[in-house]
Coordinates of C-alpha atoms in Angstrom, one line a residue:
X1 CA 23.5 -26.5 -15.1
X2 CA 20.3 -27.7 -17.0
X3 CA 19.5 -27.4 -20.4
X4 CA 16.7 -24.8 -19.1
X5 CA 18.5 -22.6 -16.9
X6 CA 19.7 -21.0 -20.4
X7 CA 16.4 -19.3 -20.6
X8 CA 16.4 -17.8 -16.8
X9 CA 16.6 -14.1 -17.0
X10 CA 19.0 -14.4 -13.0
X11 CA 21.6 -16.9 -14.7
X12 CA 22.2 -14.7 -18.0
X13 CA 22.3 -12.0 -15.4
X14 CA 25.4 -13.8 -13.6
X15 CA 26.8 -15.1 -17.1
X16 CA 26.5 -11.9 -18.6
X17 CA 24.2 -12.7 -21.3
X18 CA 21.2 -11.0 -20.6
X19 CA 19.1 -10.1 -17.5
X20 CA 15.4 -9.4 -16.6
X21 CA 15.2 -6.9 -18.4
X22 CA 15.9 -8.2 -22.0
X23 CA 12.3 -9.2 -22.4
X24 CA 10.8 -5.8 -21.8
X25 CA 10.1 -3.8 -25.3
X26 CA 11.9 -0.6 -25.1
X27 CA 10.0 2.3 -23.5
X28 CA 7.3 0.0 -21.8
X29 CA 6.3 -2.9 -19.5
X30 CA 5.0 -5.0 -22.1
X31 CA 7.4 -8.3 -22.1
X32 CA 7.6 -10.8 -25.2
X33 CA 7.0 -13.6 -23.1
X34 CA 6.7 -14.8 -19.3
X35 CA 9.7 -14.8 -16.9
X36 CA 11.1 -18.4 -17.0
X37 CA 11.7 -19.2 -13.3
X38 CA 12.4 -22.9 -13.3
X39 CA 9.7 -25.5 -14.2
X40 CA 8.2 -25.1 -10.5
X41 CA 8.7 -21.7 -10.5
X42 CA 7.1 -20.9 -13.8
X43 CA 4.0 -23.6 -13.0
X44 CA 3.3 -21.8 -9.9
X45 CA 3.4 -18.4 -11.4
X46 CA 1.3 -19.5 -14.6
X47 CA -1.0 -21.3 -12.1
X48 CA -1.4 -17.8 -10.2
X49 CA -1.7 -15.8 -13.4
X50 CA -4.8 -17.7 -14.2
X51 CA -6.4 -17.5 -10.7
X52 CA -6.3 -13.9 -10.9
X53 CA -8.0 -14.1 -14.2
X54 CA -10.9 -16.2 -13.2
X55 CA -11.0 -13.8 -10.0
X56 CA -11.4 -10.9 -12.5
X57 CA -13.6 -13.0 -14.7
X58 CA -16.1 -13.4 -11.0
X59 CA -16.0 -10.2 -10.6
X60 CA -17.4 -8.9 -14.1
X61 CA -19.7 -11.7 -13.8
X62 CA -21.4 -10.4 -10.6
X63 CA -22.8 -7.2 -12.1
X64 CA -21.8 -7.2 -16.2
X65 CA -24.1 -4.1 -17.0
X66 CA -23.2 -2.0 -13.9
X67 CA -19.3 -2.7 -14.6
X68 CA -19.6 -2.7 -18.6
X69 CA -21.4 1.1 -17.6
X70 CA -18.4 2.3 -14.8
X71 CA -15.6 1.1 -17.3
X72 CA -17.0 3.6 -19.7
X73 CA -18.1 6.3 -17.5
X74 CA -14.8 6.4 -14.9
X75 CA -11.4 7.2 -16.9
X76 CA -9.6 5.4 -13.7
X77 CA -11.6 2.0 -14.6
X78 CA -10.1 0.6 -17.5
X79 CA -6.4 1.1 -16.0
X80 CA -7.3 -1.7 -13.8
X81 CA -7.0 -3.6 -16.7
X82 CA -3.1 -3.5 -15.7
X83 CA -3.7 -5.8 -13.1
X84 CA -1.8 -8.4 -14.5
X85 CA 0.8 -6.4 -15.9
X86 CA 1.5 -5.1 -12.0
X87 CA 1.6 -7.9 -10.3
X88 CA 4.0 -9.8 -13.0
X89 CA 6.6 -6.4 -12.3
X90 CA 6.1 -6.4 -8.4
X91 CA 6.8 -9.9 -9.0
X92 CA 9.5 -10.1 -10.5
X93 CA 12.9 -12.2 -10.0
X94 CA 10.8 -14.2 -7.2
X95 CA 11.4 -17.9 -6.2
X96 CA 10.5 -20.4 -4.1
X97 CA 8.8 -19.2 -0.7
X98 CA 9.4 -15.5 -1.9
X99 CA 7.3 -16.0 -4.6
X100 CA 4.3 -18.0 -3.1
X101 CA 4.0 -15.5 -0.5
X102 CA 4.1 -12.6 -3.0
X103 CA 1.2 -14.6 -4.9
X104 CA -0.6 -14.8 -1.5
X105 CA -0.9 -11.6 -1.0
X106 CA -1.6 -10.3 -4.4
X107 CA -4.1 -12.4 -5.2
X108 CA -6.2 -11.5 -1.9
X109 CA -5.6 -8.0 -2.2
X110 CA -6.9 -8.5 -6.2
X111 CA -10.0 -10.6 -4.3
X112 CA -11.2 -8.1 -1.9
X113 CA -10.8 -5.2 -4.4
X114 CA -12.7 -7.0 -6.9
X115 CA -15.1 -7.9 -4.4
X116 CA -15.3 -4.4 -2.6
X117 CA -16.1 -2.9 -6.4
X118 CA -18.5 -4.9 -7.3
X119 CA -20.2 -3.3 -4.1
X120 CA -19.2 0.1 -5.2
X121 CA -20.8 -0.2 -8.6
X122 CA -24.3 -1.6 -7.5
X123 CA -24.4 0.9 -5.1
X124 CA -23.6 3.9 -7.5
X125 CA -26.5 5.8 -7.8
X126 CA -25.2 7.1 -11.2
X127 CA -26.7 3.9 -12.7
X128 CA -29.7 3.9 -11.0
X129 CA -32.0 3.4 -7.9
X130 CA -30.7 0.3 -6.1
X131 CA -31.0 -1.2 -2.8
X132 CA -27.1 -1.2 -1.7
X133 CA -26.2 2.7 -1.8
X134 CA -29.0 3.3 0.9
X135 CA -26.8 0.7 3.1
X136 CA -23.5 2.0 2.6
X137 CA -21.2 4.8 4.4
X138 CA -18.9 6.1 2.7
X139 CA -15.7 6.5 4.8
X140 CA -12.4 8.3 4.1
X141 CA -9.7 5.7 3.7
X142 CA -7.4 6.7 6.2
X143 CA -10.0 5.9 8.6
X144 CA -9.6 2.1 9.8
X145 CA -13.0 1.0 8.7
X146 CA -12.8 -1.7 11.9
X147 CA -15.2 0.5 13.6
X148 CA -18.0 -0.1 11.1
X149 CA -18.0 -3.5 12.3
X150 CA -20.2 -2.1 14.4
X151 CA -23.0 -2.0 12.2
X152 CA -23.0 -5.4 10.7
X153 CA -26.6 -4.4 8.7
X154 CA -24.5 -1.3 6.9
X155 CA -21.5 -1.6 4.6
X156 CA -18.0 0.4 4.6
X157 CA -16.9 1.8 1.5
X158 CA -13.6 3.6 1.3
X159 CA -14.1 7.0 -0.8
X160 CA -10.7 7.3 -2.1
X161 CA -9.0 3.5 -2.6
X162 CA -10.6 2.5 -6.0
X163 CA -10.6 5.6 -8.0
X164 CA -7.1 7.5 -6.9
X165 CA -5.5 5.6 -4.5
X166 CA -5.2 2.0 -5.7
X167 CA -4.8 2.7 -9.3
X168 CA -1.8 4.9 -9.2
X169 CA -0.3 2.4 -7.8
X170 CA -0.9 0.5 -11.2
X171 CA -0.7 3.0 -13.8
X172 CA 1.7 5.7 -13.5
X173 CA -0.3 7.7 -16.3
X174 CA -3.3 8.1 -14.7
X175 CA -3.4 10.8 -12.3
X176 CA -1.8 14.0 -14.0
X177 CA -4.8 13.9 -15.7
X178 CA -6.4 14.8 -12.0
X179 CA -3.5 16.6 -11.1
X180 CA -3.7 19.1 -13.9
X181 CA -7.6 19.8 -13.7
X182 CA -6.6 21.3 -10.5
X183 CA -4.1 23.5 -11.4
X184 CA -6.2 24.6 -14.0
X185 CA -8.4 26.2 -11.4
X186 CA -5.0 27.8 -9.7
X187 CA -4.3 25.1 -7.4
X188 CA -0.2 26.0 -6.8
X189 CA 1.9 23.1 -8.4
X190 CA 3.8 22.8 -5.4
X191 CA 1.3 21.0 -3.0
X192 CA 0.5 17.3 -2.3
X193 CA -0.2 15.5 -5.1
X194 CA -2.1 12.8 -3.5
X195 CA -4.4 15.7 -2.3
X196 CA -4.3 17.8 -5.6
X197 CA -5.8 14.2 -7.1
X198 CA -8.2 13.9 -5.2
X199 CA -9.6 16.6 -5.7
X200 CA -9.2 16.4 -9.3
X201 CA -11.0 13.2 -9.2
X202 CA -14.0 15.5 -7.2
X203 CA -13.8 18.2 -9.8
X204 CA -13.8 16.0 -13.0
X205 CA -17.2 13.9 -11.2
X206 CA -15.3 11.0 -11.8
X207 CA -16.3 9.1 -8.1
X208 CA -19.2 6.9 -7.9
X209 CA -21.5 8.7 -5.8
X210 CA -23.0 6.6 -3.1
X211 CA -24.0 5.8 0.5
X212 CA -26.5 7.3 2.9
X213 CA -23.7 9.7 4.8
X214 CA -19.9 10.5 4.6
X215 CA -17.3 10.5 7.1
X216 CA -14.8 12.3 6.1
X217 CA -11.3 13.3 8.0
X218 CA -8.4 15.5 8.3
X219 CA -6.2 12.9 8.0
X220 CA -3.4 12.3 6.8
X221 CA -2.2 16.0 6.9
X222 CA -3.5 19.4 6.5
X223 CA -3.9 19.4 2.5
X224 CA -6.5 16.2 3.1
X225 CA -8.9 18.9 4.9
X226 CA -9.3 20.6 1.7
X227 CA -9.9 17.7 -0.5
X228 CA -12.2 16.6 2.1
X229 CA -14.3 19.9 1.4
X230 CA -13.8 19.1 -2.7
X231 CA -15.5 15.5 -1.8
X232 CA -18.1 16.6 0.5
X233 CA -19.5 18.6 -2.0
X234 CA -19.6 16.8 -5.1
X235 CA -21.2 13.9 -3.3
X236 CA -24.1 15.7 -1.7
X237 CA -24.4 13.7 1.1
X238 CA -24.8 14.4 5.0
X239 CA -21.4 14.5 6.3
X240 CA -19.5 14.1 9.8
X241 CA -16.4 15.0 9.6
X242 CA -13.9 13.5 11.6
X243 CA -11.1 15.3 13.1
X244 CA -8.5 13.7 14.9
X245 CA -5.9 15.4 16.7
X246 CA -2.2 15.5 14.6
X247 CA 0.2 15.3 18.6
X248 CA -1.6 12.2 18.9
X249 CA 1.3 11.4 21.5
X250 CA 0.1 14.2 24.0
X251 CA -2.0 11.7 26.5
X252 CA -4.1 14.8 27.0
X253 CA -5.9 14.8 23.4
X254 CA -6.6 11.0 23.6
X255 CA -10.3 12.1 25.2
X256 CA -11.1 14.6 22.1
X257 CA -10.1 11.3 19.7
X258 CA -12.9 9.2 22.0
X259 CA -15.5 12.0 21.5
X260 CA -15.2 11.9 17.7
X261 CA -15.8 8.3 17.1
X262 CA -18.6 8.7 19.8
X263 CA -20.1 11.0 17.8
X264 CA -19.1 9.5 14.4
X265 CA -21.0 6.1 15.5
X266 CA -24.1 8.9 16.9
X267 CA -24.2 10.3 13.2
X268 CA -24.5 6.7 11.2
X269 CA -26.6 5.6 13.8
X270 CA -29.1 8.5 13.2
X271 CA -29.0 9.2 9.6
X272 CA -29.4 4.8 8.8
X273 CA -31.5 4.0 11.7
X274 CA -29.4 1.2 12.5
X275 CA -27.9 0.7 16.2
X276 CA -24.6 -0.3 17.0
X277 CA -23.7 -3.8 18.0
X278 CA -20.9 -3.9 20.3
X279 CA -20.7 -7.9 20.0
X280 CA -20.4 -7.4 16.3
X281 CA -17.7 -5.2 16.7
X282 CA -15.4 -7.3 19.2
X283 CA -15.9 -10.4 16.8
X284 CA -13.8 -8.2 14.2
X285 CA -11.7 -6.7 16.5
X286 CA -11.0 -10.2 17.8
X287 CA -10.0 -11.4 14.0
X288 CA -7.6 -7.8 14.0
X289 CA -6.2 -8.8 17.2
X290 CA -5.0 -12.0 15.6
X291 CA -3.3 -10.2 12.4
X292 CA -1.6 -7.8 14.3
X293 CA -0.2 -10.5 16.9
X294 CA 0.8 -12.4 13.6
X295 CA 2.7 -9.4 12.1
X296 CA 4.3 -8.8 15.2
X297 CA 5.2 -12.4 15.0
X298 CA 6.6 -11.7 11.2
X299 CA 8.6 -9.0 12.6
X300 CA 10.9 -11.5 14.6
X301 CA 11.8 -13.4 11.3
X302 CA 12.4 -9.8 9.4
X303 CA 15.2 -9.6 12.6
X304 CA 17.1 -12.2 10.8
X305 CA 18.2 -13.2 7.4
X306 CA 15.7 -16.0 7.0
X307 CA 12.7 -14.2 6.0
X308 CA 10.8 -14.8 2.6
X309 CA 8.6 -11.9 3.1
X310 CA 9.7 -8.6 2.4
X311 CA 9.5 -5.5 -0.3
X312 CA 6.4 -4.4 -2.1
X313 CA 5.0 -8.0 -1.0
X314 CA 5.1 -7.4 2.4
X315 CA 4.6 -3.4 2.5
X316 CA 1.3 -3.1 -0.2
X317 CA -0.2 -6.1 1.7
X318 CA 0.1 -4.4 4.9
X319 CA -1.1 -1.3 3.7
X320 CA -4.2 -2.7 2.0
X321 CA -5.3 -4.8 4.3
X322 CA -5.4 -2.4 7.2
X323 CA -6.9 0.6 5.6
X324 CA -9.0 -1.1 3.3
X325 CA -10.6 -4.5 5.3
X326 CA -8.8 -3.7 9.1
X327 CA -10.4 -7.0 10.3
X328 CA -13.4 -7.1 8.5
X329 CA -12.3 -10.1 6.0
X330 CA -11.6 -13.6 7.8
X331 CA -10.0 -14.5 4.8
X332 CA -6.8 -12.2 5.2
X333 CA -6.2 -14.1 8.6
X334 CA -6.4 -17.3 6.9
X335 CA -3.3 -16.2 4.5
X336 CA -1.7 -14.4 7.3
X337 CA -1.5 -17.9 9.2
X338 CA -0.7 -19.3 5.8
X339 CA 2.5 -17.2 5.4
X340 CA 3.3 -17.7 9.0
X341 CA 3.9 -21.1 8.4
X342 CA 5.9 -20.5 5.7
X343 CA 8.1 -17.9 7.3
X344 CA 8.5 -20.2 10.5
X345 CA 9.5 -23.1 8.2
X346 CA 11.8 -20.8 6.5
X347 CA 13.7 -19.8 10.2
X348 CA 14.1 -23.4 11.1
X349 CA 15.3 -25.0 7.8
X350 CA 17.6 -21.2 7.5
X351 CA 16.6 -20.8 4.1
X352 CA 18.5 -17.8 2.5
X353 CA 15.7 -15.7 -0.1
X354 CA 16.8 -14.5 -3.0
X355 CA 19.5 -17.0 -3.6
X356 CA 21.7 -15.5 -1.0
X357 CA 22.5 -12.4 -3.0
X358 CA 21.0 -9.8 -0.7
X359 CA 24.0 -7.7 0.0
X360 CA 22.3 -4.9 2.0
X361 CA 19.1 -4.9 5.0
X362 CA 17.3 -1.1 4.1
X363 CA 14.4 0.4 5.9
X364 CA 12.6 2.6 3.9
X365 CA 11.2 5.4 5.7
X366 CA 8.7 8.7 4.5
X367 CA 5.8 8.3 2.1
X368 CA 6.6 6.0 -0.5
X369 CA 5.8 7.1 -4.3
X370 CA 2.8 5.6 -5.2
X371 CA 3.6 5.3 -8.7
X372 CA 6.2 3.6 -8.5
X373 CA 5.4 0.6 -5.6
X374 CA 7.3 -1.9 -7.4
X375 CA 10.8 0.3 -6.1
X376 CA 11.8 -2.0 -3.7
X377 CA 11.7 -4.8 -6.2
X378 CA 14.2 -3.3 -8.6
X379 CA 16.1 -2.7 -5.6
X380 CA 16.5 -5.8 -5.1
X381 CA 16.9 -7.6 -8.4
X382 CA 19.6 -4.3 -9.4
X383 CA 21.3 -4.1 -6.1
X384 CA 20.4 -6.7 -3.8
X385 CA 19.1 -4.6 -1.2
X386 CA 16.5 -6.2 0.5
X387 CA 14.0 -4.0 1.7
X388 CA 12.7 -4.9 5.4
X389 CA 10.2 -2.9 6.6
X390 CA 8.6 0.4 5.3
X391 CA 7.2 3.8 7.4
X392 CA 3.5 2.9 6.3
X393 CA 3.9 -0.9 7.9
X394 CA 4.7 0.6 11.3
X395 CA 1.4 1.8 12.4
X396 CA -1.6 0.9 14.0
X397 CA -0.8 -2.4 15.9
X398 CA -2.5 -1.7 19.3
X399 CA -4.8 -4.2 20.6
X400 CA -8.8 -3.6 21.0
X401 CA -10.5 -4.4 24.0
X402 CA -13.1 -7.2 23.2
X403 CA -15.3 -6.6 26.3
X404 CA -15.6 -3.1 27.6
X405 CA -16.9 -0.6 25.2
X406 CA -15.7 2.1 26.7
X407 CA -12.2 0.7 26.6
X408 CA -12.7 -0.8 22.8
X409 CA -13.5 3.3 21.8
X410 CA -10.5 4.0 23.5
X411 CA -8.0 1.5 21.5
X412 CA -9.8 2.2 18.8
X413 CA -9.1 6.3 19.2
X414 CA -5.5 5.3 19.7
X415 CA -5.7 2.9 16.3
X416 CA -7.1 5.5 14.2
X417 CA -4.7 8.5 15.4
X418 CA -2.3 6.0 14.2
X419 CA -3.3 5.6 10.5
X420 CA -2.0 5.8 7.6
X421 CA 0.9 8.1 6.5
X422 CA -0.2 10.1 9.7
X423 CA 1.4 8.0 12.2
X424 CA 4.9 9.2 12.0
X425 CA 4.8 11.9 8.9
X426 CA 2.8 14.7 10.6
X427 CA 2.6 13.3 14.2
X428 CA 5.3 14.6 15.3
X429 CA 9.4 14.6 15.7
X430 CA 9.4 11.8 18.5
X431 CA 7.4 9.8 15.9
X432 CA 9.0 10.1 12.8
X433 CA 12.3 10.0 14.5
X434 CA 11.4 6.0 15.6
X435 CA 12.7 5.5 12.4
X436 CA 16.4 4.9 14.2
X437 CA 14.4 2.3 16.9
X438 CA 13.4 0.4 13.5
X439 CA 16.6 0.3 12.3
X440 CA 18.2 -0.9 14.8
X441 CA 15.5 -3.5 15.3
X442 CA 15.5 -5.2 12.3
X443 CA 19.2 -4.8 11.9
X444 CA 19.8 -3.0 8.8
X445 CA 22.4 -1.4 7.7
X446 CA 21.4 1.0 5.6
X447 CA 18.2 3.9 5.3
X448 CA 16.5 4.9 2.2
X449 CA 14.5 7.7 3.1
X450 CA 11.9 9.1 0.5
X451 CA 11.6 12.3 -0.2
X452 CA 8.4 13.8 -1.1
X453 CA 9.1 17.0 -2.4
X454 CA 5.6 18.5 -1.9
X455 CA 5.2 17.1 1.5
X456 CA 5.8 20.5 4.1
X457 CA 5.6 18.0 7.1
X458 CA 8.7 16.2 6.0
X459 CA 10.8 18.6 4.1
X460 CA 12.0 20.1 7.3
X461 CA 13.6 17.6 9.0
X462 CA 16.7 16.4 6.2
X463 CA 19.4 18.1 8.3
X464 CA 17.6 16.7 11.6
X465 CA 18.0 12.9 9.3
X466 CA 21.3 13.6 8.1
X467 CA 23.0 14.6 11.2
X468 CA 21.8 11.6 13.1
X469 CA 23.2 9.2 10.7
X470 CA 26.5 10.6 10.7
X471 CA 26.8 10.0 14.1
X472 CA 25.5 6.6 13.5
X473 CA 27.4 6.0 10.7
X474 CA 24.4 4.5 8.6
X475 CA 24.2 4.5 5.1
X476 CA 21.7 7.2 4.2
X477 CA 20.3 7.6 0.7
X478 CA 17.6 10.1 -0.2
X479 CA 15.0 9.3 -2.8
X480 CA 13.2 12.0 -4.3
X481 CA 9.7 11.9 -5.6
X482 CA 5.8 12.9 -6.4
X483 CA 4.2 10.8 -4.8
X484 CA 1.9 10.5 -7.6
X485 CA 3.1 12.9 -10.4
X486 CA 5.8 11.2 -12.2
X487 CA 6.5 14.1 -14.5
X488 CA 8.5 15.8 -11.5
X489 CA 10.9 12.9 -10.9
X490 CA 10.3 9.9 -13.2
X491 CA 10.9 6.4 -12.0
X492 CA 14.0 6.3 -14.2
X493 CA 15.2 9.5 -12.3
X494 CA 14.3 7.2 -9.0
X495 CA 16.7 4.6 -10.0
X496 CA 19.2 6.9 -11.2
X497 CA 19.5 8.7 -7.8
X498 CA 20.0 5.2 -6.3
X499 CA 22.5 3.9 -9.3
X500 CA 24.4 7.0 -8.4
X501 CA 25.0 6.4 -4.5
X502 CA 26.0 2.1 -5.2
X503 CA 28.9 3.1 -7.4
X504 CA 30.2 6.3 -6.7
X505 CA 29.6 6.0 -2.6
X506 CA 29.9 2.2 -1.8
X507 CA 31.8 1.5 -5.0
X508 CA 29.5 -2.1 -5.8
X509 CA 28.2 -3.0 -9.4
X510 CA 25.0 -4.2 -10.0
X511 CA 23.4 -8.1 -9.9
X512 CA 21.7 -7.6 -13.0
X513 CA 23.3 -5.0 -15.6
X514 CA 19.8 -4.7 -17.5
X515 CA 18.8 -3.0 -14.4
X516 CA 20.7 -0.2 -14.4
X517 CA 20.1 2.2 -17.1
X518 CA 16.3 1.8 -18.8
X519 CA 13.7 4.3 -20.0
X520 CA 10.1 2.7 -18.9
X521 CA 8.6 6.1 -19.3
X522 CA 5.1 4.9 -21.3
X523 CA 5.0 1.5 -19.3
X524 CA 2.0 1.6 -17.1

């Protein structure tokens, strides 16, 4: 035992002494100093601390006035300010390969946001006449923007990400702000928060308004319709909107999901002039191809016990890169070989993450709270649960046909009726019941099922859930949540319901003591 390893938040865990939490100032997420993770450990963090910086430094840099202008015209803007704050906490505890891969990922997903903004901002007509916002379509963000590849002259903006979506997942404050302008118009308190904030965001005018159409959808579930209508109007635009069918595994309704990205592709194509290039599109679909075979490729290492990849790092990644680049990026491919390697290397050398304390292999399943991403984290540095694979990772791996058109807008039907949150939430029993296939699969051994307690879809199948796993036998925790209102159920509450179920069901104590008991109520 070095000198050093004094100052390592895991050992005082072990020796009693302190933990990762001992850093923290009471109430918040501001720490006194850096984790110390070893002199490696800590280099490589530091190193990746100050990439991100000079990433956000490019990105101010590319258009100071326009950015200067949205940070004081969008309340959502300056909590992205957090940045550093959320990736140190999703972070946290890392080592080794866990922690380079975790760096990987949140440094491209910090890239192409940074990148994608900068877009967002110059085409934002509320600073001005500019040449981008002419060039743009906006696109809800379940959509998987793959199929604007298609029109390599135009670029895809997702409507949602950057002002509700993304951010809540960094700054827990933020939406109740949204949440409450709506209720102030008589929106019932008890519907989807993620929906009741969008529309918030619609009814303060607090998106950037841009592009020369909308596509809009009814996906995820039926309370996106309506916020779709909010949106539509505020931006003023010409609008198709897309309506994909919910039984996406009736065969039958696969034709109606063809004929509405037919005529989605008809609608850009006559309101920007521009004609779409099939070659153009199979290139992309090509580079999708790749990252799906690789994640499919990830999924044999999550099988065993030897996989550096899992948690937030692994689900967020997933999650952003498919509904916010699907393709369109050659740079995520380049870290998805990247972490590949790493993995593979991992199996063959049957390198143990987290210091061989994982005691537990969870699938999570239902819509994770959005603020509060960094769960499975804790989970693991509390508990040692290691978190394999989520609900939202589990979609959308078909393959595109990258010769026949007709059969690309046929993959590509399937692809998008698998989206986001849709896929197994509200498409039906035999979908969200695949959650047993996955457990098995990636042989876990226990299920942490959230539970949103606004979302209708889900709240009616807990006895269906809890009947199953008594006959299995499986370890079955429910989580409740807001999805994005942490006044209902805090992220202390979260922790609390889990705290509860590890010493009073399965009778363990907790790695790390720190863990167990803290109020982070004004972190962000």
């Amino acid at each position: 035992m070095s000198f050093f390893d004094r100052f390592d938040p895991i050992i005082q865990a072990e020796r009693g002494t302190g933990g990762l939490r001992s850093r923290y100032h009471d109430k918040t997420g501001i720490a006194s100093h850096r984790e110390w993770r070893g002199f490696s450990n800590t280099l490589y963090d530091y190193g990746a601390w100050l990439k991100n910086l000079g990433t956000m430094a490019v990105f101010v840099s590319k258009a100071p006035v326009r950015i200067v202008k949205a940070l004081l015209r969008y309340r959502w803007m300056g909590s992205y300010l957090s940045v550093f704050c959320f990736v140190d906490r999703s972070l946290e505890g890392l080592r080794g390969p866990e922690l380079r891969i975790g760096h990987m990922h949140m440094h491209m997903i910090i890239k192409n946001v940074t990148e994608k903004m900068t877009l967002l901002f110059k085409a934002d007509e509320r600073f001005g006449k500019n040449t981008y916002s002419h060039r743009t379509v906006g696109i809800d963000e379940t959509m998987p923007p793959v199929f604007m590849a298609g029109f390599p002259g135009l670029y895809a903006m997702p409507i949602q990400t950057f002002p509700e979506f993304l951010i809540c997942n960094m700054d827990q404050h933020l939406m109740p702000h949204y949440i409450d302008i709506m209720e102030s118009f008589g929106v019932p308190a008890d519907v989807c928060s993620r929906c009741e904030a969008e529309a918030g965001v619609a009814a303060d005018d607090d998106f950037p308004i841009f592009g020369k159409c909308i596509i809009t959808s009814n996906m995820p579930c039926d309370g996106s319709i309506m916020t779709s209508a909010f949106q539509a109007r505020r931006f003023k635009k010409d609008t198709y909107p897309l309506m994909m069918p919910m039984r996406h595994s009736e065969k039958e309704v696969h034709g109606y999901s063809e004929v509405q990205l037919r005529e989605a592709i008809e609608f850009i194509e006559k309101q920007t002039g521009e004609k779409y290039d099939w070659q153009a599109f199979f290139k992309t679909a090509k580079i999708l191809n790749r990252q799906n075979e690789i994640e499919l490729e990830k999924w044999d290492i999550f099988k065993t016990p030897y996989s550096p990849l899992s948690g937030e790092a692994q689900s967020l990644y997933r999650l952003f890169y498919w509904a916010s680049n699907c393709g369109l990026s050659p740079e995520f491919l380049k870290v998805d070989e990247k972490v590949l390697k790493i993995m593979n290397k991992c199996y063959k050398n049957k390198y143990l993450p987290f210091r061989g304390k994982s005691r537990h292999r969870a699938v999570i399943w239902s819509t994770a709270a959005v603020f509060y991403t960094d769960y499975p984290t804790w989970l693991q540095n509390c508990w040692g649960i290691t978190v394999i694979n989520n609900m939202d990772s589990t979609m959308g791996y078909n393959m595109i046909n990258t010769e026949d058109p007709d059969k690309a807008i046929a993959d590509l039907a399937l692809l998008s009726e698998k989206s986001t949150m849709r896929h197994h939430a509200v498409g039906g029993y035999e979908n969200v019941s695949k959650l047993w296939e996955y457990y098995e699969f990636f042989n876990c051994d226990m299920v942490l099922f959230y539970d949103q307690l606004a979302c209708k879809g889900m709240n009616g199948v807990h006895g269906i859930f809890e009947e199953e796993a008594r006959r299995r036998n499986v370890n079955l925790v429910w989580i409740e949540h807001d999805l994005q209102d942490p006044r209902t159920v805090s992220r202390q509450s979260m922790r609390e319901q889990m705290n509860h179920y590890m010493m009073t069901v399965l009778r363990e104590q907790p790695l790390d003591a720190t863990l167990l008991d803290f109020d982070d109520s004004m972190a962000w």
